[in-house]
Short mmCIF file of C-alpha atoms in Angstrom, two decimals:
data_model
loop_
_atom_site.label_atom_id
_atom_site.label_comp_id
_atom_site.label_asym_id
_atom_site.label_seq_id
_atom_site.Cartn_x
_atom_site.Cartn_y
_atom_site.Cartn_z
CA UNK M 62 -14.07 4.49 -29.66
CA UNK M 63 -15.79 1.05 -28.52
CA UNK M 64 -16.23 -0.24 -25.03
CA UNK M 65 -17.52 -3.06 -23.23
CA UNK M 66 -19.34 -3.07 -19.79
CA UNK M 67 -19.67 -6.28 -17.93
CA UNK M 68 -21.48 -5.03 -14.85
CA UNK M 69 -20.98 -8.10 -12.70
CA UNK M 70 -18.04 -9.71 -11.45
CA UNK M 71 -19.85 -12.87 -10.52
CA UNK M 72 -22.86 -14.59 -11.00
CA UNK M 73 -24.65 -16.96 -8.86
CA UNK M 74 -27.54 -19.04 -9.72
CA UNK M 75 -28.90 -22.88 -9.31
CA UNK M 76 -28.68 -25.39 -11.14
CA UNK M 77 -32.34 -25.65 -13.76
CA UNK M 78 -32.88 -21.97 -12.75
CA UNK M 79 -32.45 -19.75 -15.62
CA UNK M 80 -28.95 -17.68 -15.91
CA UNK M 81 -28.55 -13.89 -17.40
CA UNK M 82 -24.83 -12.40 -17.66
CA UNK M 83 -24.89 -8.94 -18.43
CA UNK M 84 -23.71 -6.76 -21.26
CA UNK M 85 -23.61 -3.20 -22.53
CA UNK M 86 -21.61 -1.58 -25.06
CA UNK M 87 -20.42 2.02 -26.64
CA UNK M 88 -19.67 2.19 -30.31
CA UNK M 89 -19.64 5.11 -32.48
CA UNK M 90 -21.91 3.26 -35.52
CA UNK M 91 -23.44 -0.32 -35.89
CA UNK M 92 -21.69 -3.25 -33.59
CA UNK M 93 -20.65 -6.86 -34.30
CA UNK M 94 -21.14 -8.09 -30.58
CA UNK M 95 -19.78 -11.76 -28.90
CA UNK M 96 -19.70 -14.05 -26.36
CA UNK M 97 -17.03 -16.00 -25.25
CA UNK M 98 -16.78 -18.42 -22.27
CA UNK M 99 -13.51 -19.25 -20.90
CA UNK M 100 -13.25 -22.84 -18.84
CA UNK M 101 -10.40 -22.99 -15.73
CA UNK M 102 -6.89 -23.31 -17.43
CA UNK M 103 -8.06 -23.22 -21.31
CA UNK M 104 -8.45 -20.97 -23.70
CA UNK M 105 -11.50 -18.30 -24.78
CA UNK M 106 -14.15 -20.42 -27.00
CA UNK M 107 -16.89 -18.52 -28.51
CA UNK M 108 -20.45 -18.80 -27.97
CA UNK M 109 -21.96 -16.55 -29.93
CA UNK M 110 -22.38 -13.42 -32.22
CA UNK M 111 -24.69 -11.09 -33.54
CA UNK M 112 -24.13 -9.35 -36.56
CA UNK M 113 -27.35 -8.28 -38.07
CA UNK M 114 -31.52 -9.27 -38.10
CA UNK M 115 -32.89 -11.17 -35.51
CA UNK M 116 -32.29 -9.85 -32.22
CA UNK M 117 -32.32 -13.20 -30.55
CA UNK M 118 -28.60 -14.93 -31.44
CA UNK M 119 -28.87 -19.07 -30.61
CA UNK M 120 -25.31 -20.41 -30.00
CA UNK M 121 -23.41 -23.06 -28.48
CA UNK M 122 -24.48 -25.58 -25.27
CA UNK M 123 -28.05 -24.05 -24.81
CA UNK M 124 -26.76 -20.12 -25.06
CA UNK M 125 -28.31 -17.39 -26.46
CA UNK M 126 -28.12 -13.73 -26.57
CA UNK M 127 -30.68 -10.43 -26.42
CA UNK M 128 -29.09 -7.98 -28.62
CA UNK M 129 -31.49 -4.42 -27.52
CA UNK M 130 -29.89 -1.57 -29.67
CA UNK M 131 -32.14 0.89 -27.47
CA UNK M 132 -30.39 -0.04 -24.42
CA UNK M 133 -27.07 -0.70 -25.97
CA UNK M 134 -26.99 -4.45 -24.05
CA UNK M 135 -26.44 -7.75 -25.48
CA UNK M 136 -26.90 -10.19 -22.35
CA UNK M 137 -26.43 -13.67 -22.63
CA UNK M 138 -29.19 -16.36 -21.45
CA UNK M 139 -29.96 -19.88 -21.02
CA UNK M 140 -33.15 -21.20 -19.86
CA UNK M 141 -31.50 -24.00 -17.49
CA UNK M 142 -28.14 -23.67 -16.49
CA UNK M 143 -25.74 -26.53 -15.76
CA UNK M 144 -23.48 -26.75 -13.06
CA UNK M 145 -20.98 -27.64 -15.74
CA UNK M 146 -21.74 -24.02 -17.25
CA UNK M 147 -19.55 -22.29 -14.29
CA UNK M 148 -17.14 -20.65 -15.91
CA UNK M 149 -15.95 -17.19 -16.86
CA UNK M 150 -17.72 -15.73 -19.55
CA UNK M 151 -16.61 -12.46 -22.01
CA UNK M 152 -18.27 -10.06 -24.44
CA UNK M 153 -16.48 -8.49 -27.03
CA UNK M 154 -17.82 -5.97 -29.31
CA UNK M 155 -15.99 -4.54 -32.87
CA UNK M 156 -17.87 -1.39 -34.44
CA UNK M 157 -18.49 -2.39 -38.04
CA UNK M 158 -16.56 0.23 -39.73
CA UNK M 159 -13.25 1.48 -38.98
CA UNK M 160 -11.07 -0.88 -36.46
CA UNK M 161 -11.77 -4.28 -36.91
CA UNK M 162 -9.97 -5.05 -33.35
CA UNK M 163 -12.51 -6.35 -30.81
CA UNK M 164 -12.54 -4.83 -27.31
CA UNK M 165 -13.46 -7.26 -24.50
CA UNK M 166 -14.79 -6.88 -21.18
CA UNK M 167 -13.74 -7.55 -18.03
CA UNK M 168 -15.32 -10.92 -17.69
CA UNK M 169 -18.32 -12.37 -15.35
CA UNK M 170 -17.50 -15.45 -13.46
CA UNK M 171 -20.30 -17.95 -13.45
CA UNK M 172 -20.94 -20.15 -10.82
CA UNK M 173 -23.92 -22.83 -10.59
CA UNK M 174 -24.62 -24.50 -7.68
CA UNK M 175 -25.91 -28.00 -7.74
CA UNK O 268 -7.50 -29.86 -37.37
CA UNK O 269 -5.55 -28.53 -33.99
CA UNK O 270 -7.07 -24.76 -34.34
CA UNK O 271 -4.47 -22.52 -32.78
CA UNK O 272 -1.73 -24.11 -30.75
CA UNK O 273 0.63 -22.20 -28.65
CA UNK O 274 4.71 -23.25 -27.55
CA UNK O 275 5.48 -23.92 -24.23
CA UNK O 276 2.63 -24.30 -22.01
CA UNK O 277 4.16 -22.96 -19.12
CA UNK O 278 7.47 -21.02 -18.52
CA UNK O 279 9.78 -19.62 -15.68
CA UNK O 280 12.38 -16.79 -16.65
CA UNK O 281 14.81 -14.61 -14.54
CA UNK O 282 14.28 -10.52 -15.07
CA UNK O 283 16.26 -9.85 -18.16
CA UNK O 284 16.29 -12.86 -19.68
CA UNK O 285 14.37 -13.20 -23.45
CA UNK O 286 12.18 -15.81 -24.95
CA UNK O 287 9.85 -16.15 -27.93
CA UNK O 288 6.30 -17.55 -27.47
CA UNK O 289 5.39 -19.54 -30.28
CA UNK O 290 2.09 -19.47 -32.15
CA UNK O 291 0.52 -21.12 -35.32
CA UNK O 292 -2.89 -21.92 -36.56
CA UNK O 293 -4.17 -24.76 -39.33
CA UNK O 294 -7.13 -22.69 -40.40
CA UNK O 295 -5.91 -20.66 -43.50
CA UNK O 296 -7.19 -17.46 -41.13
CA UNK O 297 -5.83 -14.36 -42.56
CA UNK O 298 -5.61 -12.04 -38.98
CA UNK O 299 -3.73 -13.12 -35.77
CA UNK O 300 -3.26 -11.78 -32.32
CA UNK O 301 -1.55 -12.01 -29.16
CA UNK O 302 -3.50 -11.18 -25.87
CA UNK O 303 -1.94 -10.90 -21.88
CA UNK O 304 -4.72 -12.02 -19.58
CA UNK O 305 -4.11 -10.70 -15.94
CA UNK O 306 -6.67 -10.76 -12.96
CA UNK O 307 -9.64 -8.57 -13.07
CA UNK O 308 -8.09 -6.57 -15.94
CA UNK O 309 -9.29 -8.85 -18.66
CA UNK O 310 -7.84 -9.78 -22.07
CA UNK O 311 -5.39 -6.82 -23.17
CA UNK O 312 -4.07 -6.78 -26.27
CA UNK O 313 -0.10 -6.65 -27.39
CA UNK O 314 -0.25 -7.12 -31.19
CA UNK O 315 -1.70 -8.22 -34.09
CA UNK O 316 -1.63 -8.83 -37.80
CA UNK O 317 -4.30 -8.21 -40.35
CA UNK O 318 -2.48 -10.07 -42.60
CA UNK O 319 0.37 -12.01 -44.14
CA UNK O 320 3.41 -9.22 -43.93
CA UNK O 321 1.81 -6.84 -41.45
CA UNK O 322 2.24 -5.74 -37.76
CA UNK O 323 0.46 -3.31 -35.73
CA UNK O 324 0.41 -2.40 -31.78
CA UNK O 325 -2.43 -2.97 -29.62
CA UNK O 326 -2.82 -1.63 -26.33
CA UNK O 327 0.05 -2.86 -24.23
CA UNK O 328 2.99 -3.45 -26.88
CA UNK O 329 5.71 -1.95 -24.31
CA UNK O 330 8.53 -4.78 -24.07
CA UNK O 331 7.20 -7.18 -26.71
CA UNK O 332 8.18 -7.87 -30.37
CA UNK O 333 6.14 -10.07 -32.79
CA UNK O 334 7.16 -11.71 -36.01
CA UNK O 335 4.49 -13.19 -38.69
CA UNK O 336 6.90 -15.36 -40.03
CA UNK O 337 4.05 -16.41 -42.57
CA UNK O 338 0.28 -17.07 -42.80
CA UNK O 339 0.16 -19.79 -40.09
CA UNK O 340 2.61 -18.28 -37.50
CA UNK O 341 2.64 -15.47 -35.33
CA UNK O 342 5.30 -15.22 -32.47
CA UNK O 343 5.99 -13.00 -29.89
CA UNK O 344 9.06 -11.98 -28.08
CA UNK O 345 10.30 -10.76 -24.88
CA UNK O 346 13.77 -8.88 -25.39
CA UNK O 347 14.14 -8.73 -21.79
CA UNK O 348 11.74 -10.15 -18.97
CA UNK O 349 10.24 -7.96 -16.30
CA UNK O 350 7.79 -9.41 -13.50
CA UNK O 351 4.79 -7.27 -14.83
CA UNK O 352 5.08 -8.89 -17.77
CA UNK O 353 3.94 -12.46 -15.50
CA UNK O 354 0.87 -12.96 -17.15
CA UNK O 355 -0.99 -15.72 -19.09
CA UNK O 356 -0.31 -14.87 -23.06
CA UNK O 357 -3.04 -15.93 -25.24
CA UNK O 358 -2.77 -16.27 -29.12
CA UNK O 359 -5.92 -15.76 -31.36
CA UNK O 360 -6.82 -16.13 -34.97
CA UNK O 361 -9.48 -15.31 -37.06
CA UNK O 362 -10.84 -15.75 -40.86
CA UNK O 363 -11.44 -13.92 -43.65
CA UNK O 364 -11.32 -10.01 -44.48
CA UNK O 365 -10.10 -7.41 -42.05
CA UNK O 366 -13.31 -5.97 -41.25
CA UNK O 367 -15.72 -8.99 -41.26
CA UNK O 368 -18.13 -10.00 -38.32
CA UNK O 369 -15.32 -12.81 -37.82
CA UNK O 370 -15.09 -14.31 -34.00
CA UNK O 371 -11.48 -15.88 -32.58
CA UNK O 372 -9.96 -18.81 -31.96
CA UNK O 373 -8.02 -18.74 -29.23
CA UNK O 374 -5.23 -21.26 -28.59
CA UNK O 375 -4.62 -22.67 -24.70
CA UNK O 376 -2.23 -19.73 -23.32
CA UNK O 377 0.94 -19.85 -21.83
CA UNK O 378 2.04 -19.12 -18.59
CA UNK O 379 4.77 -17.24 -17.76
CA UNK O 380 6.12 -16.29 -14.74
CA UNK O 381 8.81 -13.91 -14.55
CA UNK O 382 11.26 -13.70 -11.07
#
């Protein structure tokens, strides 16, 4: 079984401050783990992923992502957030092995404040 | 290149009434996949095809059908509308092997509203 905790509905933060949305997981084995932001009215776009090596996953628009197998997490940062990075943002993880269908969370809304 | 596009954007239907939501992608991806998105529940998801010829049920396949007419098209149907099926319906794709590290594409959604 796989599942995805996004412990935060919504996220607050100013714009240049820098932004952490939260992720833990559950897999029985090794994860593939992503991020995907969603915009108002569009479709999921992904960010990032983490498959294997390096801990520290660079993506899209400034993004990045912790992977910590200790503490099962896989947050996403950015060092300066935009006010044009308010969005809703999902992690998805797919154990490695086995099903190769992704379970997402719930979803953390962003929201930067100018 | 459009990615994953998605027929009709929007749609209204009466309880009982059927439609098909259309789906296709221009990437050559082998595995496709049909998501609901509803409030504070997330993406949930109906069906989807490892491959060219193959179906299987996801988590909520109750009153949906889906045909993968070939590589590039994956529809889904509803034989007969309810209003918990109102929802935004979300078609994905992704490339290569069944089992890769592959991420989605996700097309725009549509919305459907059932009365």
């Amino acid at each position: 079984a796989q599942s995805v905790a996004q412990p935060e509905d919504q996220v607050n933060v100013a714009e240049g401050n820098p932004l952490t949305v939260k992720c833990t997981y559950s897999v029985s084995g090794n994860p593939y783990l992503f991020w995907y932001v969603q915009y108002p009215n569009r479709g999921l776009q992904f960010l990032l992923k983490y498959i294997t090596g390096d801990n520290l996953v660079k993506g899209s628009y400034g993004f990045e992502a912790e992977f910590n197998k200790s503490q099962t997490s896989f947050h996403l940062k950015k060092p300066s957030a935009l006010v044009s990075d308010s969005a809703l943002y999902f992690c998805a993880v797919r154990v490695r092995r086995g099903s190769y269908i992704p379970t997402f969370g719930r979803g953390t809304s962003l929201i930067v404040h100018p | 290149n459009a990615g994953v596009t998605q027929t009709p954007k929007f749609q209204v239907l009466k309880t009982g009434q059927s439609m098909t939501l259309q789906c296709a992608q221009d990437m050559n991806h082998n595995s496709m996949y049909w998501y609901r998105q509803d409030p504070g529940m997330g993406l949930r998801l109906i069906y989807y095809s490892a491959s060219e010829g193959t179906t299987d049920k996801g988590e909520v396949p109750n009153g949906y059908n889906v045909s993968r007419l070939n590589k590039r098209e994956f529809s889904l149907r509803l034989e007969s509308a309810a209003p918990s099926q109102t929802s935004v319906y979300f078609c994905a794709s992704s490339g290569g092997l069944a089992g890769g590290p592959y991420e989605q594409y996700f097309g725009p959604g549509t919305r459907l509203t059932v009365t």
